[in-house]
């Protein structure tokens, strides 16, 4: 995972305020479980990232994924993004998701969107 200091937003520079579940560029190997990248807990996409062909990313029930402002999240042809029942995915302002693969949303999932968000489904 990538350490990102959000202290400026909380008026703090304490190490405890650094959110350690920020992901950017590539999926961390420590999230790999039985061939899938499993997000269990609170996670943030802090930079552009792609689910490549033959990759599966799963957001577990009760977990939260936040796509930061201006971030482009891509699901490539052959990739899968699975969101389990009870999970929440939030897209911050001007973020974007490009879906060329599969985005599987279970019943009971919450999808939240800020202003200027783009959902491009091909």
mmCIF file of C-alpha atoms in Angstrom:
data_model
loop_
_atom_site.group_PDB
_atom_site.id
_atom_site.type_symbol
_atom_site.label_atom_id
_atom_site.label_comp_id
_atom_site.label_asym_id
_atom_site.label_seq_id
_atom_site.Cartn_x
_atom_site.Cartn_y
_atom_site.Cartn_z
ATOM 1 C CA UNK A 1 0.000 0.000 0.000
ATOM 2 C CA UNK A 2 0.987 3.576 -0.501
ATOM 3 C CA UNK A 3 1.253 5.880 2.502
ATOM 4 C CA UNK A 4 -0.541 9.141 1.856
ATOM 5 C CA UNK A 5 -0.598 11.891 4.468
ATOM 6 C CA UNK A 6 -4.100 13.323 4.736
ATOM 7 C CA UNK A 7 -3.075 15.316 7.800
ATOM 8 C CA UNK A 8 -3.558 18.609 5.966
ATOM 9 C CA UNK A 9 -7.266 17.862 5.721
ATOM 10 C CA UNK A 10 -7.524 17.010 9.401
ATOM 11 C CA UNK A 11 -5.269 19.833 10.605
ATOM 12 C CA UNK A 12 -2.818 17.232 11.855
ATOM 13 C CA UNK A 13 0.540 15.807 10.833
ATOM 14 C CA UNK A 14 0.490 12.960 13.352
ATOM 15 C CA UNK A 15 1.636 9.598 11.947
ATOM 16 C CA UNK A 16 -1.619 8.042 13.261
ATOM 17 C CA UNK A 17 -3.542 10.235 10.800
ATOM 18 C CA UNK A 18 -1.860 8.676 7.764
ATOM 19 C CA UNK A 19 -4.354 6.445 5.963
ATOM 20 C CA UNK A 20 -2.442 3.271 5.089
ATOM 21 C CA UNK A 21 -5.053 1.648 2.853
ATOM 22 C CA UNK A 22 -4.537 4.008 -0.088
ATOM 23 C CA UNK A 23 -3.946 2.303 -3.431
ATOM 24 C CA UNK A 24 -2.477 3.803 -6.606
ATOM 25 C CA UNK A 25 -0.802 2.567 -9.795
ATOM 26 C CA UNK A 26 -1.011 -1.197 -9.063
ATOM 27 C CA UNK A 27 -2.850 -3.559 -6.745
ATOM 28 C CA UNK A 28 -0.749 -4.505 -3.679
ATOM 29 C CA UNK A 29 0.289 -8.162 -3.602
ATOM 30 C CA UNK A 30 -0.670 -8.427 0.077
ATOM 31 C CA UNK A 31 -4.340 -8.118 -0.988
ATOM 32 C CA UNK A 32 -4.089 -11.197 -3.227
ATOM 33 C CA UNK A 33 -6.208 -14.084 -1.863
ATOM 34 C CA UNK A 34 -6.897 -17.187 -3.981
ATOM 35 C CA UNK A 35 -6.243 -15.298 -7.219
ATOM 36 C CA UNK A 36 -8.374 -12.251 -6.346
ATOM 37 C CA UNK A 37 -7.439 -8.872 -4.887
ATOM 38 C CA UNK A 38 -9.703 -8.680 -1.833
ATOM 39 C CA UNK A 39 -10.594 -5.332 -0.258
ATOM 40 C CA UNK A 40 -11.848 -6.095 3.246
ATOM 41 C CA UNK A 41 -12.207 -2.895 5.289
ATOM 42 C CA UNK A 42 -11.786 0.736 4.224
ATOM 43 C CA UNK A 43 -9.728 1.475 1.111
ATOM 44 C CA UNK A 44 -9.058 4.489 -1.075
ATOM 45 C CA UNK A 45 -7.951 4.716 -4.699
ATOM 46 C CA UNK A 46 -5.547 7.652 -4.517
ATOM 47 C CA UNK A 47 -4.280 7.516 -8.112
ATOM 48 C CA UNK A 48 -5.196 6.139 -11.519
ATOM 49 C CA UNK A 49 -5.461 2.356 -11.484
ATOM 50 C CA UNK A 50 -6.620 -0.434 -13.777
ATOM 51 C CA UNK A 51 -8.054 -3.879 -13.218
ATOM 52 C CA UNK A 52 -6.245 -5.687 -16.038
ATOM 53 C CA UNK A 53 -7.537 -8.579 -18.134
ATOM 54 C CA UNK A 54 -7.771 -11.745 -16.014
ATOM 55 C CA UNK A 55 -7.573 -9.732 -12.754
ATOM 56 C CA UNK A 56 -10.403 -9.832 -10.217
ATOM 57 C CA UNK A 57 -10.899 -7.195 -7.508
ATOM 58 C CA UNK A 58 -13.527 -7.924 -4.853
ATOM 59 C CA UNK A 59 -14.939 -5.449 -2.301
ATOM 60 C CA UNK A 60 -16.127 -7.567 0.636
ATOM 61 C CA UNK A 61 -19.506 -7.163 2.331
ATOM 62 C CA UNK A 62 -19.486 -4.283 4.810
ATOM 63 C CA UNK A 63 -16.326 -2.778 3.281
ATOM 64 C CA UNK A 64 -15.859 0.686 1.779
ATOM 65 C CA UNK A 65 -13.960 1.786 -1.320
ATOM 66 C CA UNK A 66 -13.455 5.500 -1.934
ATOM 67 C CA UNK A 67 -12.310 6.699 -5.369
ATOM 68 C CA UNK A 68 -10.549 10.013 -4.685
ATOM 69 C CA UNK A 69 -11.233 13.229 -6.621
ATOM 70 C CA UNK A 70 -9.926 13.305 -10.217
ATOM 71 C CA UNK A 71 -8.908 9.605 -10.124
ATOM 72 C CA UNK A 72 -9.535 7.424 -13.194
ATOM 73 C CA UNK A 73 -10.470 3.836 -12.314
ATOM 74 C CA UNK A 74 -10.483 1.445 -15.288
ATOM 75 C CA UNK A 75 -11.824 -2.076 -15.619
ATOM 76 C CA UNK A 76 -10.108 -3.461 -18.718
ATOM 77 C CA UNK A 77 -11.709 -5.969 -21.077
ATOM 78 C CA UNK A 78 -11.473 -9.324 -19.288
ATOM 79 C CA UNK A 79 -11.156 -7.759 -15.811
ATOM 80 C CA UNK A 80 -13.755 -8.133 -13.054
ATOM 81 C CA UNK A 81 -14.779 -5.713 -10.296
ATOM 82 C CA UNK A 82 -17.069 -7.472 -7.814
ATOM 83 C CA UNK A 83 -18.882 -5.533 -5.082
ATOM 84 C CA UNK A 84 -20.549 -7.752 -2.473
ATOM 85 C CA UNK A 85 -23.878 -7.019 -0.761
ATOM 86 C CA UNK A 86 -23.565 -4.437 1.998
ATOM 87 C CA UNK A 87 -20.404 -2.822 0.576
ATOM 88 C CA UNK A 88 -20.145 0.869 -0.349
ATOM 89 C CA UNK A 89 -18.289 2.431 -3.279
ATOM 90 C CA UNK A 90 -17.963 6.226 -3.274
ATOM 91 C CA UNK A 91 -16.776 8.299 -6.234
ATOM 92 C CA UNK A 92 -15.437 11.719 -5.220
ATOM 93 C CA UNK A 93 -15.848 14.822 -7.390
ATOM 94 C CA UNK A 94 -14.632 14.592 -10.985
ATOM 95 C CA UNK A 95 -13.500 10.980 -10.613
ATOM 96 C CA UNK A 96 -14.202 8.525 -13.432
ATOM 97 C CA UNK A 97 -14.751 4.821 -13.966
ATOM 98 C CA UNK A 98 -14.268 3.255 -17.400
ATOM 99 C CA UNK A 99 -15.878 -0.188 -17.580
ATOM 100 C CA UNK A 100 -14.780 -2.375 -20.477
ATOM 101 C CA UNK A 101 -14.802 -5.593 -18.449
ATOM 102 C CA UNK A 102 -17.339 -6.685 -15.825
ATOM 103 C CA UNK A 103 -18.640 -4.645 -12.891
ATOM 104 C CA UNK A 104 -20.755 -6.988 -10.764
ATOM 105 C CA UNK A 105 -22.872 -5.171 -8.183
ATOM 106 C CA UNK A 106 -24.759 -7.309 -5.655
ATOM 107 C CA UNK A 107 -28.159 -6.386 -4.280
ATOM 108 C CA UNK A 108 -27.804 -4.078 -1.276
ATOM 109 C CA UNK A 109 -24.652 -2.313 -2.512
ATOM 110 C CA UNK A 110 -24.456 1.469 -2.070
ATOM 111 C CA UNK A 111 -22.871 3.500 -4.891
ATOM 112 C CA UNK A 112 -22.357 7.185 -4.056
ATOM 113 C CA UNK A 113 -21.251 9.867 -6.471
ATOM 114 C CA UNK A 114 -19.979 13.429 -6.143
ATOM 115 C CA UNK A 115 -20.500 16.148 -8.744
ATOM 116 C CA UNK A 116 -18.886 15.799 -12.151
ATOM 117 C CA UNK A 117 -18.323 12.029 -11.847
ATOM 118 C CA UNK A 118 -18.270 10.034 -15.102
ATOM 119 C CA UNK A 119 -19.474 6.446 -15.444
ATOM 120 C CA UNK A 120 -18.337 5.200 -18.867
ATOM 121 C CA UNK A 121 -19.691 1.730 -19.569
ATOM 122 C CA UNK A 122 -18.691 0.235 -22.911
#
